[in-house]
mmCIF file of N, CA and C in Angstrom:
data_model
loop_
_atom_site.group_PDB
_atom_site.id
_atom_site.type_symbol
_atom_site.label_atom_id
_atom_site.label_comp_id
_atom_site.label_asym_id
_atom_site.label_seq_id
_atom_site.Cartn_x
_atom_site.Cartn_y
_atom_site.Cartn_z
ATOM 1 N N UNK A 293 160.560 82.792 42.057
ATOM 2 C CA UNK A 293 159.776 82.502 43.243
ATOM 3 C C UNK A 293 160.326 81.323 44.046
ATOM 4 N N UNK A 294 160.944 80.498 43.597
ATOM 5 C CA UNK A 294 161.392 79.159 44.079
ATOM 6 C C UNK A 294 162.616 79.283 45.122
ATOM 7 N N UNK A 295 163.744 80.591 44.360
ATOM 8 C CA UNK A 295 164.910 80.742 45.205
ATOM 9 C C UNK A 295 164.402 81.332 46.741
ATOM 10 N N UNK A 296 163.421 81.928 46.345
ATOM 11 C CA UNK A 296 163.181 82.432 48.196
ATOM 12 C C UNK A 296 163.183 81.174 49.281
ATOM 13 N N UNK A 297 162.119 80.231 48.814
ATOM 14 C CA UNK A 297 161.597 79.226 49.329
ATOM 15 C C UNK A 297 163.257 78.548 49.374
ATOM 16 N N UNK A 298 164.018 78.486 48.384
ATOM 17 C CA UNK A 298 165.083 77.303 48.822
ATOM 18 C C UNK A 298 166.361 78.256 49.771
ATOM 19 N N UNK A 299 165.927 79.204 50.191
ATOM 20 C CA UNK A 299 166.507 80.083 50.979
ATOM 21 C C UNK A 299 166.159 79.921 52.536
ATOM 22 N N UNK A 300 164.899 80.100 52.291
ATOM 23 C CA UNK A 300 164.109 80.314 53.578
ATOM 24 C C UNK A 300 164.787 79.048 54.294
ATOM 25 N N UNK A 301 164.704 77.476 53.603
ATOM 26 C CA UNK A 301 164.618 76.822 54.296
ATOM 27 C C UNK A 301 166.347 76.134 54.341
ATOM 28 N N UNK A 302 167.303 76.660 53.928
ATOM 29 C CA UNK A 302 168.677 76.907 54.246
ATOM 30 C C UNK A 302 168.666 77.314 55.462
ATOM 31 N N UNK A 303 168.013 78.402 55.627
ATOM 32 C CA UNK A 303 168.635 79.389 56.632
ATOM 33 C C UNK A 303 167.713 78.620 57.694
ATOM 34 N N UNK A 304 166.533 78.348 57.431
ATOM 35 C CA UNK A 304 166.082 77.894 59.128
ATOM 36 C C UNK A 304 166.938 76.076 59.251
ATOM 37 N N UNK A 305 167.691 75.146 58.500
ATOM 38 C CA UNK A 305 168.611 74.293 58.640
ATOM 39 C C UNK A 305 169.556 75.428 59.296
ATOM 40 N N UNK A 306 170.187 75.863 59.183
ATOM 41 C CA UNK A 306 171.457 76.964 59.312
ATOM 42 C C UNK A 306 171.338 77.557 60.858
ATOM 43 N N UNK A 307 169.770 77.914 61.379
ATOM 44 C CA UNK A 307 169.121 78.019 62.419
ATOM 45 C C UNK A 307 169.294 76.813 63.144
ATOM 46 N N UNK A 308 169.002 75.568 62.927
ATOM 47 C CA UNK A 308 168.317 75.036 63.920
ATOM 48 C C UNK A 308 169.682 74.143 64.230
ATOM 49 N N UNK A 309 171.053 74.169 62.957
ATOM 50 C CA UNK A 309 171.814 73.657 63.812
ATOM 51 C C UNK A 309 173.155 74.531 64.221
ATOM 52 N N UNK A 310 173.016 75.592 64.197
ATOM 53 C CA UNK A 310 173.908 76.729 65.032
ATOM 54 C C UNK A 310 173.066 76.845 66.663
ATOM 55 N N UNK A 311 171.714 76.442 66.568
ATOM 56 C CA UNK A 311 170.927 76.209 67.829
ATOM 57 C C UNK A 311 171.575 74.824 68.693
ATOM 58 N N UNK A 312 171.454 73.763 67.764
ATOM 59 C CA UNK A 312 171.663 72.612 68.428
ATOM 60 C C UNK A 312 173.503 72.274 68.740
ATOM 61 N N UNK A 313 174.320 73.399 68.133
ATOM 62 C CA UNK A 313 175.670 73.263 68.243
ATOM 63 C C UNK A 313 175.983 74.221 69.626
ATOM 64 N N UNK A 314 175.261 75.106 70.174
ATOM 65 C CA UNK A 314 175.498 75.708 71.278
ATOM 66 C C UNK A 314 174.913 74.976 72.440
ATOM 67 N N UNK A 315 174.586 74.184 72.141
ATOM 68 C CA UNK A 315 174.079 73.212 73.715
ATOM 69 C C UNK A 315 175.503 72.455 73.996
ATOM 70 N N UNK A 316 175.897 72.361 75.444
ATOM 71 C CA UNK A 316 176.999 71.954 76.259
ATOM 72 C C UNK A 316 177.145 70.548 76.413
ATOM 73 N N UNK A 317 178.226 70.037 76.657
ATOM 74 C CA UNK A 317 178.495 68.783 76.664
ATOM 75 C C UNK A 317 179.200 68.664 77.948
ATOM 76 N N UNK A 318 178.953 67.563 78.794
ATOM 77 C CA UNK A 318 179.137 66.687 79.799
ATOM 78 C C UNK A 318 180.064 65.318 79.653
ATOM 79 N N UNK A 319 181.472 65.197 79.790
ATOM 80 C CA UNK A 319 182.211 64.227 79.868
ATOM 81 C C UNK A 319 182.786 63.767 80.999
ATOM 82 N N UNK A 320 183.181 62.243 80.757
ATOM 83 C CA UNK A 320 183.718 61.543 82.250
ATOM 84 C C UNK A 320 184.240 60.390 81.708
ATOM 85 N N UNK A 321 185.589 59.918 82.632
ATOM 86 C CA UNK A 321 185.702 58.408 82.405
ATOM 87 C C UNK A 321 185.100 57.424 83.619
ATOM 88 N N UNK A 322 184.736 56.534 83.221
ATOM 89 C CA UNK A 322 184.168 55.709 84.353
ATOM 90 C C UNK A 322 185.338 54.387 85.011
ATOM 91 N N UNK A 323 185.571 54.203 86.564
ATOM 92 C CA UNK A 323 186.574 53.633 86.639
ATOM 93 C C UNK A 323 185.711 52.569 87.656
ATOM 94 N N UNK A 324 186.231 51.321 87.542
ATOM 95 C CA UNK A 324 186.063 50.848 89.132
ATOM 96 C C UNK A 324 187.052 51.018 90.009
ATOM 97 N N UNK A 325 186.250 51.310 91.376
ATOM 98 C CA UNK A 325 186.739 51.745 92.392
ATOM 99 C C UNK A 325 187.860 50.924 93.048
ATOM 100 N N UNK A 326 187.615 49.586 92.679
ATOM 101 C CA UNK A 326 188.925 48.575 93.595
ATOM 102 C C UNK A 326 189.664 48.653 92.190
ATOM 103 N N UNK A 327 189.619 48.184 91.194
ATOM 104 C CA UNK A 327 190.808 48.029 90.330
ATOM 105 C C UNK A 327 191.161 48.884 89.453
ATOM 106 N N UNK A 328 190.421 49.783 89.388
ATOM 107 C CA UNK A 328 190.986 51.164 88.370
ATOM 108 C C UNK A 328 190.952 51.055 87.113
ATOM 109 N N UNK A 329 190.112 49.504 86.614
ATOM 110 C CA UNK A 329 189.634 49.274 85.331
ATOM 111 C C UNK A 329 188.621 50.391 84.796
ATOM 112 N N UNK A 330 188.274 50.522 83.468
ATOM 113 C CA UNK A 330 187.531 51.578 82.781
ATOM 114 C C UNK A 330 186.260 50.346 83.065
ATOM 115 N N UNK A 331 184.761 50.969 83.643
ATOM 116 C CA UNK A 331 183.866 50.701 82.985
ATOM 117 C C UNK A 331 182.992 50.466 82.188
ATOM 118 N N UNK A 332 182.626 49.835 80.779
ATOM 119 C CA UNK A 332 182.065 49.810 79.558
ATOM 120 C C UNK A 332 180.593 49.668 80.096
ATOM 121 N N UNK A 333 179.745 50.173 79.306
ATOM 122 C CA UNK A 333 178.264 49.711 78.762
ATOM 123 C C UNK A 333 177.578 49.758 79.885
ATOM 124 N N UNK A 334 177.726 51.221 81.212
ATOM 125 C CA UNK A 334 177.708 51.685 82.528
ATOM 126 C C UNK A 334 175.973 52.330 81.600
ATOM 127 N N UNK A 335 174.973 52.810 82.513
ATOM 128 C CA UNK A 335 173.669 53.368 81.926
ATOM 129 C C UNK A 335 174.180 54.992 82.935
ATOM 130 N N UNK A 336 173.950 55.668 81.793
ATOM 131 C CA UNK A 336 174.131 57.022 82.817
ATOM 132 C C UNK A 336 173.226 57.538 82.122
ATOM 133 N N UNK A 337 172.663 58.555 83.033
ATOM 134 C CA UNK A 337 171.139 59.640 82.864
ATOM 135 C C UNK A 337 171.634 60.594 83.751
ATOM 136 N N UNK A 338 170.714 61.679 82.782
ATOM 137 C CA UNK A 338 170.689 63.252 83.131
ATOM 138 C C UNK A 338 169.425 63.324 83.506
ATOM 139 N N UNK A 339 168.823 64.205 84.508
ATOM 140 C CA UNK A 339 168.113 64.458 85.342
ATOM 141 C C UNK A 339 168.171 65.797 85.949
ATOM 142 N N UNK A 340 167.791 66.640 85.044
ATOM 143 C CA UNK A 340 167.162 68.593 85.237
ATOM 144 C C UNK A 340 166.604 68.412 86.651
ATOM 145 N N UNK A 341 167.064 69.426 87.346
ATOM 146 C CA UNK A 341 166.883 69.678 88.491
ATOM 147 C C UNK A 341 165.175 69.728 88.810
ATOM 148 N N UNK A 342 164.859 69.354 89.829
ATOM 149 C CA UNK A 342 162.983 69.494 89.770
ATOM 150 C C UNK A 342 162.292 68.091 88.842
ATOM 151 N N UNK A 343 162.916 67.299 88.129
ATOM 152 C CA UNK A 343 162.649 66.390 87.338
ATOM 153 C C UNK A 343 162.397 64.759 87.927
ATOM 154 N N UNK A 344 161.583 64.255 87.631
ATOM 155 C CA UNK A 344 161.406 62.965 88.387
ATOM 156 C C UNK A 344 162.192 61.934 87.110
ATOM 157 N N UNK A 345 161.901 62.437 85.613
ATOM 158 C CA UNK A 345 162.880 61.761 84.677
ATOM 159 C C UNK A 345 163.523 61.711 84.239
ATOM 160 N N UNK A 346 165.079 60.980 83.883
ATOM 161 C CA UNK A 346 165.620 61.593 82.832
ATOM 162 C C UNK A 346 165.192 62.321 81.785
ATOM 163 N N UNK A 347 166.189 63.323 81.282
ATOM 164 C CA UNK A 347 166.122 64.250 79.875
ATOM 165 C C UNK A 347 167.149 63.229 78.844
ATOM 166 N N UNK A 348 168.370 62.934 79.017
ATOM 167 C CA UNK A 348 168.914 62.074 78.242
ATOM 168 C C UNK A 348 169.416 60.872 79.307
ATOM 169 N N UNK A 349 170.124 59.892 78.182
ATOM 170 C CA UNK A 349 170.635 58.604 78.859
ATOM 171 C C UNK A 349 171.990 58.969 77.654
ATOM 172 N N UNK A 350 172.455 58.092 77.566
ATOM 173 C CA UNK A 350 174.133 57.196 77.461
ATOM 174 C C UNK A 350 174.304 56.152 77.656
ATOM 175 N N UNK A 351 175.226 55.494 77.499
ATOM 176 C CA UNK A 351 175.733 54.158 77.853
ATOM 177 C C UNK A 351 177.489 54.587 77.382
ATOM 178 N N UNK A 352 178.389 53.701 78.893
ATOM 179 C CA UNK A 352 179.487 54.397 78.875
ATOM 180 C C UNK A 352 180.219 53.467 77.573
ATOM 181 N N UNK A 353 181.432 53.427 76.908
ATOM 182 C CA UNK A 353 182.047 53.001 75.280
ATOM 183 C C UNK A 353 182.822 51.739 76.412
ATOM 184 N N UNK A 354 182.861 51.042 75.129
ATOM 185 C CA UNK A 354 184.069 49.739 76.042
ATOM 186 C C UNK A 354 185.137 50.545 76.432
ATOM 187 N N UNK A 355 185.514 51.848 76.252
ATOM 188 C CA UNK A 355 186.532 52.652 77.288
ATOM 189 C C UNK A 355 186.266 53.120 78.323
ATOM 190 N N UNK A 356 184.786 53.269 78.661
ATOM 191 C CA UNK A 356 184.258 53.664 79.976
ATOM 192 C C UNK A 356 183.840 55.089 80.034
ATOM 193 N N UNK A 357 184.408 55.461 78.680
ATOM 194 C CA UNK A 357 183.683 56.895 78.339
ATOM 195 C C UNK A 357 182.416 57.572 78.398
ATOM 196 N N UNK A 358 181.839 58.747 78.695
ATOM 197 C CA UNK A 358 180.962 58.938 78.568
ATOM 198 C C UNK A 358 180.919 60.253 77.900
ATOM 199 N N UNK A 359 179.776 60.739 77.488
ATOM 200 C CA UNK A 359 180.018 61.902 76.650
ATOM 201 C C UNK A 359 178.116 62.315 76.256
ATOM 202 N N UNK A 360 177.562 63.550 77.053
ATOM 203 C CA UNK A 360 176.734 63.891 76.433
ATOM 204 C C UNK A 360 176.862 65.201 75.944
ATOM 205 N N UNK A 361 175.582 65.179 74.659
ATOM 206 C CA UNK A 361 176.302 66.614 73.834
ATOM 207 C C UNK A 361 174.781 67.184 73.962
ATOM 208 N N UNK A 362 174.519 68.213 74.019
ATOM 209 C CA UNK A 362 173.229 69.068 73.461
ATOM 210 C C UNK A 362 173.083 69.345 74.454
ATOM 211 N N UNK A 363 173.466 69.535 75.762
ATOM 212 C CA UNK A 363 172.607 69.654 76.834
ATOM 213 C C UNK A 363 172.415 70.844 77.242
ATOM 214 N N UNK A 364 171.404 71.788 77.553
ATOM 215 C CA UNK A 364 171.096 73.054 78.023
ATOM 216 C C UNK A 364 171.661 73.596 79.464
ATOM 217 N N UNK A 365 171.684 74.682 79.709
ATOM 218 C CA UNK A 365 172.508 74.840 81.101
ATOM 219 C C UNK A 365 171.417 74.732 82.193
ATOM 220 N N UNK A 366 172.086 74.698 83.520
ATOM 221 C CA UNK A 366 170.972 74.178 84.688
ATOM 222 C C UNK A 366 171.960 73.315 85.454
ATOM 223 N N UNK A 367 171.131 72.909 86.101
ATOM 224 C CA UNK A 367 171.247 71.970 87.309
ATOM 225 C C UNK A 367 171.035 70.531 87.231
ATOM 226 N N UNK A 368 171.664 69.377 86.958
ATOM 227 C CA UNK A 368 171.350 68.423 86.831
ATOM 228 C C UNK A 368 171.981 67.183 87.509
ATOM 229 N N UNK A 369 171.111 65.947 88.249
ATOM 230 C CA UNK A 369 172.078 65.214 88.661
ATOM 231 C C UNK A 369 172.296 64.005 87.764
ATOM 232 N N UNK A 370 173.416 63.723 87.895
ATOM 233 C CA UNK A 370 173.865 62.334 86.713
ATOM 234 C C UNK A 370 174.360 61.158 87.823
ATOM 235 N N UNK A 371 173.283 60.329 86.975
ATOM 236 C CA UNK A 371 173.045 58.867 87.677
ATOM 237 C C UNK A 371 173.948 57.799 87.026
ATOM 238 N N UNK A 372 174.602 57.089 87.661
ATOM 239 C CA UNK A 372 175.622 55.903 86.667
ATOM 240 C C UNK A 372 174.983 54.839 87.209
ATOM 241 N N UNK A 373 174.589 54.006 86.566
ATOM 242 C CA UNK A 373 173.968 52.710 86.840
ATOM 243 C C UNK A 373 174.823 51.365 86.349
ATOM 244 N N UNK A 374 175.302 50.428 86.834
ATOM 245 C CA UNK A 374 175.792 49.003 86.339
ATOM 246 C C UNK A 374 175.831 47.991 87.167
ATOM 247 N N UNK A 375 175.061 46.409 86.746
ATOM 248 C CA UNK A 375 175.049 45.671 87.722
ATOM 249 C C UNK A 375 176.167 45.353 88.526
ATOM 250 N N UNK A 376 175.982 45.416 89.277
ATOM 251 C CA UNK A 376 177.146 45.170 90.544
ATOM 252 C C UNK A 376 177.758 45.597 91.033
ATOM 253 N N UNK A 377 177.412 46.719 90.478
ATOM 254 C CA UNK A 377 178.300 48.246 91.531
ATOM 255 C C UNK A 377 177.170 48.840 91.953
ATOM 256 N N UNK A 378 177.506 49.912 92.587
ATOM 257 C CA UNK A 378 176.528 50.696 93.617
ATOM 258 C C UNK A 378 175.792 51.745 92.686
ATOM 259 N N UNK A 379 174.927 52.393 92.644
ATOM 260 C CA UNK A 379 174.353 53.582 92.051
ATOM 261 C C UNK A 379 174.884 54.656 92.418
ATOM 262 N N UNK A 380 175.700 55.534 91.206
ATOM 263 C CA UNK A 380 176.333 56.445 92.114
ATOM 264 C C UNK A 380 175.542 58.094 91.394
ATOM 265 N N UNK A 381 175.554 58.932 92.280
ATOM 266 C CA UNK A 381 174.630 60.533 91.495
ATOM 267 C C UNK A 381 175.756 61.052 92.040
ATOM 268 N N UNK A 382 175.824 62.262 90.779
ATOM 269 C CA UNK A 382 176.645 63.383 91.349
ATOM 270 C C UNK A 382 175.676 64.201 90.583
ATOM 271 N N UNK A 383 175.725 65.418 91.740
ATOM 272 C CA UNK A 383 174.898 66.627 91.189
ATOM 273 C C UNK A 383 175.426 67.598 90.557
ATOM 274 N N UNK A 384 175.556 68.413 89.192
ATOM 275 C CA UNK A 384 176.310 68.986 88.490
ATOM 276 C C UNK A 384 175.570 70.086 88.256
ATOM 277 N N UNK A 385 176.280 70.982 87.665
ATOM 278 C CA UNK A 385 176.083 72.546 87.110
ATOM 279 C C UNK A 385 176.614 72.720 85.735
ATOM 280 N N UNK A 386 175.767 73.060 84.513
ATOM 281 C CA UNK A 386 176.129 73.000 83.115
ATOM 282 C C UNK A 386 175.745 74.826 83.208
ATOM 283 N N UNK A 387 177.154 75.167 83.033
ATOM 284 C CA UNK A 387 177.218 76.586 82.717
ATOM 285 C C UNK A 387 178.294 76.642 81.714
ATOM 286 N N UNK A 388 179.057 75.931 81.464
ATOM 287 C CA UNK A 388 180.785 76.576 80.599
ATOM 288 C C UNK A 388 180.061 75.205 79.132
ATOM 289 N N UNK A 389 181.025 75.404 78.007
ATOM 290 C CA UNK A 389 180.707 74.668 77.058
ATOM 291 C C UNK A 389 180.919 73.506 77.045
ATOM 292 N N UNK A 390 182.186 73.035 77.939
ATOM 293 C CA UNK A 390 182.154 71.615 77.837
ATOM 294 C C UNK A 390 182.606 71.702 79.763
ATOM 295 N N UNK A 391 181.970 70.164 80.307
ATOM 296 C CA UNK A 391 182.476 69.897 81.627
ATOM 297 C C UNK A 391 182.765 68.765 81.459
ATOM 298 N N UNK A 392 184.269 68.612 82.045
ATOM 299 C CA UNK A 392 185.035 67.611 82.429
ATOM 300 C C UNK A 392 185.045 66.807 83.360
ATOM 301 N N UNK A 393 184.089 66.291 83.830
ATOM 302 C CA UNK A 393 183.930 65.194 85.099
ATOM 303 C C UNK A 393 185.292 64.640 85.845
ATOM 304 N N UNK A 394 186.194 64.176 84.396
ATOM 305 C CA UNK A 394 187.556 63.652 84.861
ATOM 306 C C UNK A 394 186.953 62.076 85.395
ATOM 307 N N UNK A 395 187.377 61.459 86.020
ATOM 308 C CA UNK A 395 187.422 60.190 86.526
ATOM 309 C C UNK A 395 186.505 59.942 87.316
ATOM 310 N N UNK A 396 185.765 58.705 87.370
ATOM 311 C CA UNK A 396 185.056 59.060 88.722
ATOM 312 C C UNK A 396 184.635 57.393 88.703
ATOM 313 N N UNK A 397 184.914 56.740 90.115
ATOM 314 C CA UNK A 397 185.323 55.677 90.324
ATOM 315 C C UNK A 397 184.405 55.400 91.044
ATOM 316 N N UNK A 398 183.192 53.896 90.440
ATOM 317 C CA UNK A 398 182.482 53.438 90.962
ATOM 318 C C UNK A 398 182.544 52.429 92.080
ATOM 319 N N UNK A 399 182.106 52.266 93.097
ATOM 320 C CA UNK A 399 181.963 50.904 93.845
ATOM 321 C C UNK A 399 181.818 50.158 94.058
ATOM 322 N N UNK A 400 182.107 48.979 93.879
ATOM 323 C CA UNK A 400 181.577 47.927 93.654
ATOM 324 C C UNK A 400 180.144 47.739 94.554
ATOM 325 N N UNK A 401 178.922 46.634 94.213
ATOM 326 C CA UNK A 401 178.439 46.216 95.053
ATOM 327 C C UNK A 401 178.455 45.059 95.910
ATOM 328 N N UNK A 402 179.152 45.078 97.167
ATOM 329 C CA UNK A 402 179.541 43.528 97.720
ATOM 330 C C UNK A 402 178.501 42.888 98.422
ATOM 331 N N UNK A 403 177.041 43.454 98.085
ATOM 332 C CA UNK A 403 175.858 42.415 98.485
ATOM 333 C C UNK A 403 175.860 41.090 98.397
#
């Protein structure tokens, strides 16, 4: 009676992360715009289309990396936030398994 039970609950582990391994990932490096330095410890959020809140956040690596994983497909805009540069959104489309942002070079803020 026991092997069913230590079955059952294999297979719904086995379920829930063959579920959570098909959600898409979103990558980018973060640059500043005048010197072409990598941005570190940048706040970036995802934001589902129709949404007033983020669904996830990040914070970019002392390489300026960013990298979200799990994310469902849709429409979403991604917000980069860091003091002293400008707020920058780009509005994206999560359809393929992984998207490559590639570079994307913030502005400073010269307030």
């Amino acid at each position: 009676m026991r092997l069913p039970k230590v079955l059952l609950v294999l297979f719904a582990g086995l379920i829930a992360t063959t579920a959570y391994a098909q959600g898409h990932r979103i990558k980018a490096i973060l640059l500043d715009g005048d010197t072409g330095e990598t941005l570190p410890f940048a706040t970036i959020s995802l934001i589902p289309e129709g949404a007033d809140k983020p669904s996830k956040y990040v914070l970019s690596t002392s390489e300026g990396a960013v990298l979200f994983e799990g994310v469902r497909k849709g429409k979403y805009s991604l917000r980069i936030e860091l003091m002293g540069y400008k707020t920058t959104t780009k509005n994206i489309t999560v359809e393929t398994p992984t998207i490559d942002l590639g570079k994307i070079k913030i502005e400073t803020d010269k307030q």
